[in-house]
Amino acid sequence: MPIHNSISNLSEKAIFAILFLYCLFIRLPFFFRDYIDRDESSFILMGQSWVDGYLPFTELWDIKPPLIFFFFGSIIYFFGKSFIAIRLIGVLLVTTSSFFTYKLAKEEASKSIALITAVLCIILQSLFGSLQGIMSEHIAMAFMTPAIWLMVTTKNSIYKWIGIGILVGCALMIKLNLAYVALILGLIIIWTSYKNEKSILSILNPILYGLGALVIIVICFLPYYKDDLSMLWWKSVVEAPLAYAGARNDSFIKLLAYLSPFILLIWYSWKRGLLNFKNHNTLFIIGSIFGTLLAFIKGGRVNGHYLILIYPTILAFIAILIKKKYSLRLKKFIPFISLFLFLIPVESYLEYYNIIKHKIERGSVFNGEGITVPKYFKDYGINSSNIYFAEYHIGYWLMNAKPVTKSATQPSNILKDEMFFAYENPRATGEKELQFIIEQKSPSHIVTRKNRRVFDKKEYKANFYINLQLLKLYKPLDTVDNAIIYERLKLK
């Protein structure tokens, strides 16, 4: 039986199971790595702080809406300090957004094409860089993708549009720049509702959609209102991201390099007459793509994990184009495509090898400086109450310690003084914040990455200052894997 015929007989439960197992296969070896991305480590610290009884932005601070910290805090609350639990939830998130990518593609394309699309969605969200952990984009798209799918379904009810709004509200309170997507989709809802109803009732669907999103935003705001911290919420959730976007823009060339493939694909499809804007499925998918591209342009920067926000819809869009133009030709290549999908996760195979090697050499599958450095401190009885992790800051979590200042929750935030106003940081500039950490907090130990600058290469003054202080006030104590531990000198 041809493979595409076998796929057409699979139930949706079987499809979800296949996607989950493939995602687990790709991401499993990264369950045991401590440090994957700075953002994920900061989310964990913020989540732990909430578990300890502190609302986000009060004890620690990072530039994300509060729902993402609630998400991590919930995992920690129920499962403890478990990398495996966090990464396993990550598998569920990626599987969910990929499964609804499959459902979006299946509205117009065949099951075979839709399944390949969903598997590609898993690959693009899991490999190539620092995507093996849980990023805010992974969580946001696990809400946004099913919301878009519900929009294209023909069934219409009050509960449907409220539910869609709730899903979009959750996505917004995890990744605020999805507001552009939410707005464009809202306008499309108004248009399609009017075309269907052609009466005053057409305004009901967008109102329900907006109310659903508003419910989630209000729920996230209420704890701050109750504790008289409304301005802290507003500045941290709304104003700080806007200030950050205005201060940290990529060059136009770099931005264009990221965005041009998506723009050219849509332009080509339009020129070839492959777009049917009367089709609701296509309209909502295109609207989401344009909203995401607008978010990238307005934000002024794009990197690898930002693209997670566009992968599900752009892949569903491509699946629809393939169905319209190349479906018959593609069928004979499906076995080769399937083989290719199992050969492409080279990063995963290398990581499987690394954890086996680590187990043989060190007796543990858990690896990485975020684990080995805290173990070093514990083995040598070093006090962990005043350590500055300039890198591998997940170490704070494993050592039950706190960052040296609010800004150090995410090490790069120390120099992002455009956001200091949000949490009323006493120091006005990043240089003064760094100086305060080194000279006033006087960390007993500083952890940096071997053969790497402490800060971004553009931060000349900060790198010069901290290197000078490490020479004057510290001595290298030891090297643990790729981490250098500096110990403060006992000056007379």
Short mmCIF file of C-alpha atoms in Angstrom, two decimals, residues 38-291:
data_model
loop_
_atom_site.label_atom_id
_atom_site.label_comp_id
_atom_site.label_asym_id
_atom_site.label_seq_id
_atom_site.Cartn_x
_atom_site.Cartn_y
_atom_site.Cartn_z
CA ARG A 38 19.53 32.58 28.38
CA ASP A 39 15.84 33.38 28.06
CA GLU A 40 14.70 29.95 29.21
CA SER A 41 16.99 30.17 32.25
CA SER A 42 15.54 33.57 33.16
CA PHE A 43 11.97 32.27 32.78
CA ILE A 44 12.82 29.46 35.20
CA LEU A 45 14.25 31.94 37.74
CA MET A 46 11.15 34.14 37.43
CA GLY A 47 8.87 31.13 37.78
CA GLN A 48 10.74 29.97 40.89
CA SER A 49 10.40 33.46 42.38
CA TRP A 50 6.62 33.26 41.90
CA VAL A 51 6.56 29.84 43.57
CA ASP A 52 8.49 31.44 46.46
CA GLY A 53 5.68 33.97 46.87
CA TYR A 54 6.87 36.96 44.80
CA LEU A 55 4.87 38.33 41.89
CA PRO A 56 6.91 38.69 38.69
CA PHE A 57 8.76 42.02 38.47
CA THR A 58 8.81 42.49 42.27
CA GLU A 59 11.79 40.38 43.39
CA LEU A 60 13.29 39.55 39.97
CA TRP A 61 12.67 41.15 36.58
CA ASP A 62 12.63 40.17 32.93
CA ILE A 63 10.97 41.64 29.88
CA LYS A 64 8.03 39.32 29.23
CA PRO A 65 4.32 39.31 30.14
CA PRO A 66 3.53 37.48 33.41
CA LEU A 67 1.72 34.45 32.00
CA ILE A 68 4.97 32.92 30.79
CA PHE A 69 6.36 33.07 34.34
CA PHE A 70 3.16 31.50 35.67
CA PHE A 71 3.67 28.70 33.15
CA PHE A 72 7.17 27.92 34.40
CA GLY A 73 6.17 28.47 38.01
CA SER A 74 3.38 25.91 37.62
CA ILE A 75 5.77 23.27 36.31
CA ILE A 76 8.17 23.93 39.20
CA TYR A 77 5.33 23.92 41.74
CA PHE A 78 4.03 20.51 40.64
CA PHE A 79 7.25 18.76 39.57
CA GLY A 80 10.01 20.53 41.51
CA LYS A 81 13.35 21.50 40.01
CA SER A 82 13.16 19.11 37.08
CA PHE A 83 14.75 19.80 33.71
CA ILE A 84 12.99 16.69 32.41
CA ALA A 85 9.53 18.00 33.37
CA ILE A 86 10.22 21.39 31.78
CA ARG A 87 11.53 19.90 28.53
CA LEU A 88 8.74 17.29 28.36
CA ILE A 89 6.16 20.07 28.55
CA GLY A 90 8.14 21.66 25.72
CA VAL A 91 7.53 18.54 23.62
CA LEU A 92 3.78 18.87 24.24
CA LEU A 93 3.86 22.54 23.25
CA VAL A 94 5.71 21.95 19.97
CA THR A 95 3.51 18.94 19.20
CA THR A 96 0.38 21.02 19.79
CA SER A 97 1.35 23.86 17.47
CA SER A 98 2.55 21.36 14.86
CA PHE A 99 -0.65 19.30 15.11
CA PHE A 100 -2.78 22.39 14.48
CA THR A 101 -0.46 23.30 11.62
CA TYR A 102 -1.41 19.88 10.23
CA LYS A 103 -5.10 20.67 10.72
CA LEU A 104 -4.71 24.06 9.03
CA ALA A 105 -2.91 22.50 6.06
CA LYS A 106 -5.44 19.63 5.85
CA GLU A 107 -8.27 22.13 5.28
CA GLU A 108 -6.94 22.62 1.74
CA ALA A 109 -4.20 20.03 1.16
CA SER A 110 -4.03 16.24 1.45
CA LYS A 111 -3.28 14.42 4.70
CA SER A 112 0.14 13.38 3.40
CA ILE A 113 1.19 16.92 2.59
CA ALA A 114 -0.31 18.18 5.85
CA LEU A 115 1.59 15.58 7.90
CA ILE A 116 4.89 16.42 6.20
CA THR A 117 4.16 20.09 6.92
CA ALA A 118 3.60 19.32 10.61
CA VAL A 119 6.83 17.32 10.85
CA LEU A 120 8.75 20.19 9.25
CA CYS A 121 7.14 22.47 11.82
CA ILE A 122 8.58 20.28 14.60
CA ILE A 123 12.04 20.35 13.00
CA LEU A 124 12.05 24.13 12.56
CA GLN A 125 10.91 24.65 16.16
CA SER A 126 13.41 22.20 17.63
CA LEU A 127 16.72 22.40 15.79
CA PHE A 128 19.20 24.93 14.40
CA GLY A 129 20.41 27.02 17.32
CA SER A 130 18.98 27.34 20.79
CA LEU A 131 15.46 26.05 20.14
CA GLN A 132 15.68 22.81 22.12
CA GLY A 133 14.49 24.43 25.36
CA ILE A 134 11.17 26.20 25.95
CA MET A 135 11.07 29.65 24.41
CA SER A 136 8.26 32.15 24.85
CA GLU A 137 7.49 31.66 21.15
CA HIS A 138 6.89 27.92 21.67
CA ILE A 139 4.33 28.60 24.37
CA ALA A 140 2.64 31.44 22.49
CA MET A 141 2.18 29.41 19.29
CA ALA A 142 0.72 26.48 21.24
CA PHE A 143 -2.18 28.90 21.91
CA MET A 144 -2.19 30.98 18.72
CA THR A 145 -2.12 28.12 16.17
CA PRO A 146 -5.26 26.36 17.49
CA ALA A 147 -6.93 29.80 17.67
CA ILE A 148 -6.25 30.36 13.95
CA TRP A 149 -7.54 26.88 13.12
CA LEU A 150 -10.77 27.55 15.02
CA MET A 151 -11.20 30.74 13.01
CA VAL A 152 -11.21 28.83 9.72
CA THR A 153 -13.69 26.16 10.83
CA THR A 154 -17.23 26.64 9.59
CA LYS A 155 -18.97 25.98 12.91
CA ASN A 156 -20.13 29.24 14.46
CA SER A 157 -21.13 29.80 18.10
CA ILE A 158 -20.74 32.19 21.02
CA TYR A 159 -18.45 29.73 22.82
CA LYS A 160 -16.24 29.36 19.75
CA TRP A 161 -15.42 33.07 19.49
CA ILE A 162 -14.97 33.53 23.23
CA GLY A 163 -12.68 30.48 23.22
CA ILE A 164 -10.67 31.91 20.32
CA GLY A 165 -10.32 35.19 22.19
CA ILE A 166 -9.13 33.38 25.33
CA LEU A 167 -6.50 31.48 23.31
CA VAL A 168 -5.30 34.70 21.64
CA GLY A 169 -5.29 36.48 25.02
CA CYS A 170 -3.05 33.75 26.44
CA ALA A 171 -0.71 34.12 23.45
CA LEU A 172 -0.57 37.90 24.00
CA MET A 173 0.24 37.53 27.69
CA ILE A 174 3.16 35.33 26.69
CA LYS A 175 4.42 37.21 23.62
CA LEU A 176 3.12 40.76 23.46
CA ASN A 177 4.21 41.53 19.90
CA LEU A 178 1.54 39.07 18.72
CA ALA A 179 -0.80 42.03 19.29
CA TYR A 180 -0.27 42.89 15.61
CA VAL A 181 -1.45 39.42 14.63
CA ALA A 182 -4.40 39.66 17.02
CA LEU A 183 -5.41 43.04 15.57
CA ILE A 184 -5.25 41.94 11.92
CA LEU A 185 -7.14 38.73 12.69
CA GLY A 186 -9.75 40.82 14.52
CA LEU A 187 -10.23 42.97 11.40
CA ILE A 188 -10.60 39.83 9.28
CA ILE A 189 -13.19 38.48 11.74
CA ILE A 190 -15.17 41.72 11.32
CA TRP A 191 -14.99 41.43 7.52
CA THR A 192 -15.87 37.73 7.28
CA SER A 193 -18.66 38.05 9.86
CA TYR A 194 -20.19 40.92 7.88
CA LYS A 195 -19.94 38.96 4.62
CA ASN A 196 -21.73 36.01 6.23
CA GLU A 197 -24.35 37.83 8.30
CA LYS A 198 -24.81 41.14 6.45
CA SER A 199 -26.57 42.53 9.51
CA ILE A 200 -25.92 44.09 12.90
CA LEU A 201 -25.30 40.58 14.22
CA SER A 202 -21.99 40.59 12.31
CA ILE A 203 -20.44 42.69 15.06
CA LEU A 204 -21.11 40.00 17.68
CA ASN A 205 -18.25 37.67 16.70
CA PRO A 206 -15.44 40.27 16.93
CA ILE A 207 -16.90 41.57 20.24
CA LEU A 208 -16.83 38.05 21.71
CA TYR A 209 -13.31 37.59 20.35
CA GLY A 210 -12.15 40.82 21.99
CA LEU A 211 -13.87 40.01 25.29
CA GLY A 212 -12.20 36.59 25.43
CA ALA A 213 -8.75 38.15 24.98
CA LEU A 214 -9.56 40.89 27.48
CA VAL A 215 -10.50 38.33 30.14
CA ILE A 216 -6.98 36.86 30.11
CA ILE A 217 -5.32 40.29 30.18
CA VAL A 218 -7.47 41.33 33.16
CA ILE A 219 -6.71 38.10 35.01
CA CYS A 220 -2.97 38.75 34.57
CA PHE A 221 -3.41 42.34 35.77
CA LEU A 222 -5.62 41.72 38.84
CA PRO A 223 -2.91 40.45 41.25
CA TYR A 224 -0.96 43.66 40.64
CA TYR A 225 -4.04 45.84 41.04
CA LYS A 226 -4.85 44.06 44.31
CA ASP A 227 -1.34 44.79 45.66
CA ASP A 228 -1.34 48.38 44.37
CA LEU A 229 1.30 47.55 41.75
CA SER A 230 -0.64 48.63 38.68
CA MET A 231 2.12 50.91 37.37
CA LEU A 232 4.74 48.18 37.81
CA TRP A 233 2.60 45.88 35.64
CA TRP A 234 2.00 48.57 33.01
CA LYS A 235 5.63 49.63 32.78
CA SER A 236 6.97 46.05 32.74
CA VAL A 237 4.41 44.51 30.38
CA VAL A 238 3.72 47.39 27.97
CA GLU A 239 6.19 50.27 28.20
CA ALA A 240 9.44 48.35 28.67
CA PRO A 241 9.01 46.17 25.55
CA LEU A 242 8.27 49.30 23.51
CA ALA A 243 11.36 51.02 24.90
CA TYR A 244 13.47 47.93 24.21
CA ALA A 245 12.19 47.67 20.62
CA GLY A 246 13.04 51.32 20.03
CA ALA A 247 16.57 50.99 21.39
CA ARG A 248 17.65 47.61 19.99
CA ASN A 249 17.03 47.58 16.24
CA ASP A 250 18.81 45.38 13.73
CA SER A 251 20.19 46.91 10.56
CA PHE A 252 17.77 47.15 7.64
CA ILE A 253 19.91 44.67 5.66
CA LYS A 254 19.78 42.05 8.42
CA LEU A 255 16.03 42.54 8.86
CA LEU A 256 15.49 42.23 5.12
CA ALA A 257 17.57 39.03 4.99
CA TYR A 258 15.20 37.38 7.46
CA LEU A 259 11.94 38.71 6.03
CA SER A 260 12.52 38.72 2.25
CA PRO A 261 11.91 34.95 1.71
CA PHE A 262 8.45 35.20 3.28
CA ILE A 263 7.59 38.41 1.43
CA LEU A 264 8.79 37.00 -1.91
CA LEU A 265 6.78 33.79 -1.41
CA ILE A 266 3.56 35.71 -0.85
CA TRP A 267 4.30 38.05 -3.76
CA TYR A 268 5.00 35.07 -6.07
CA SER A 269 1.78 33.37 -4.99
CA TRP A 270 -0.22 36.53 -5.62
CA LYS A 271 1.36 37.10 -9.07
CA ARG A 272 0.63 33.50 -10.08
CA GLY A 273 -2.99 33.83 -9.00
CA LEU A 274 -2.63 31.14 -6.34
CA LEU A 275 -4.19 33.24 -3.57
CA ASN A 276 -7.93 33.16 -3.09
CA PHE A 277 -8.88 35.87 -0.61
CA LYS A 278 -12.51 34.72 -0.70
CA ASN A 279 -11.36 31.51 0.99
CA HIS A 280 -11.52 32.01 4.79
CA ASN A 281 -8.75 29.49 5.42
CA THR A 282 -6.33 31.35 3.17
CA LEU A 283 -7.47 34.74 4.45
CA PHE A 284 -6.83 33.98 8.13
CA ILE A 285 -3.48 32.31 7.39
CA ILE A 286 -2.30 35.22 5.24
CA GLY A 287 -3.55 37.68 7.87
CA SER A 288 -1.53 35.91 10.55
CA ILE A 289 1.59 35.94 8.35
CA PHE A 290 1.26 39.64 7.61
CA GLY A 291 0.64 40.38 11.29
#
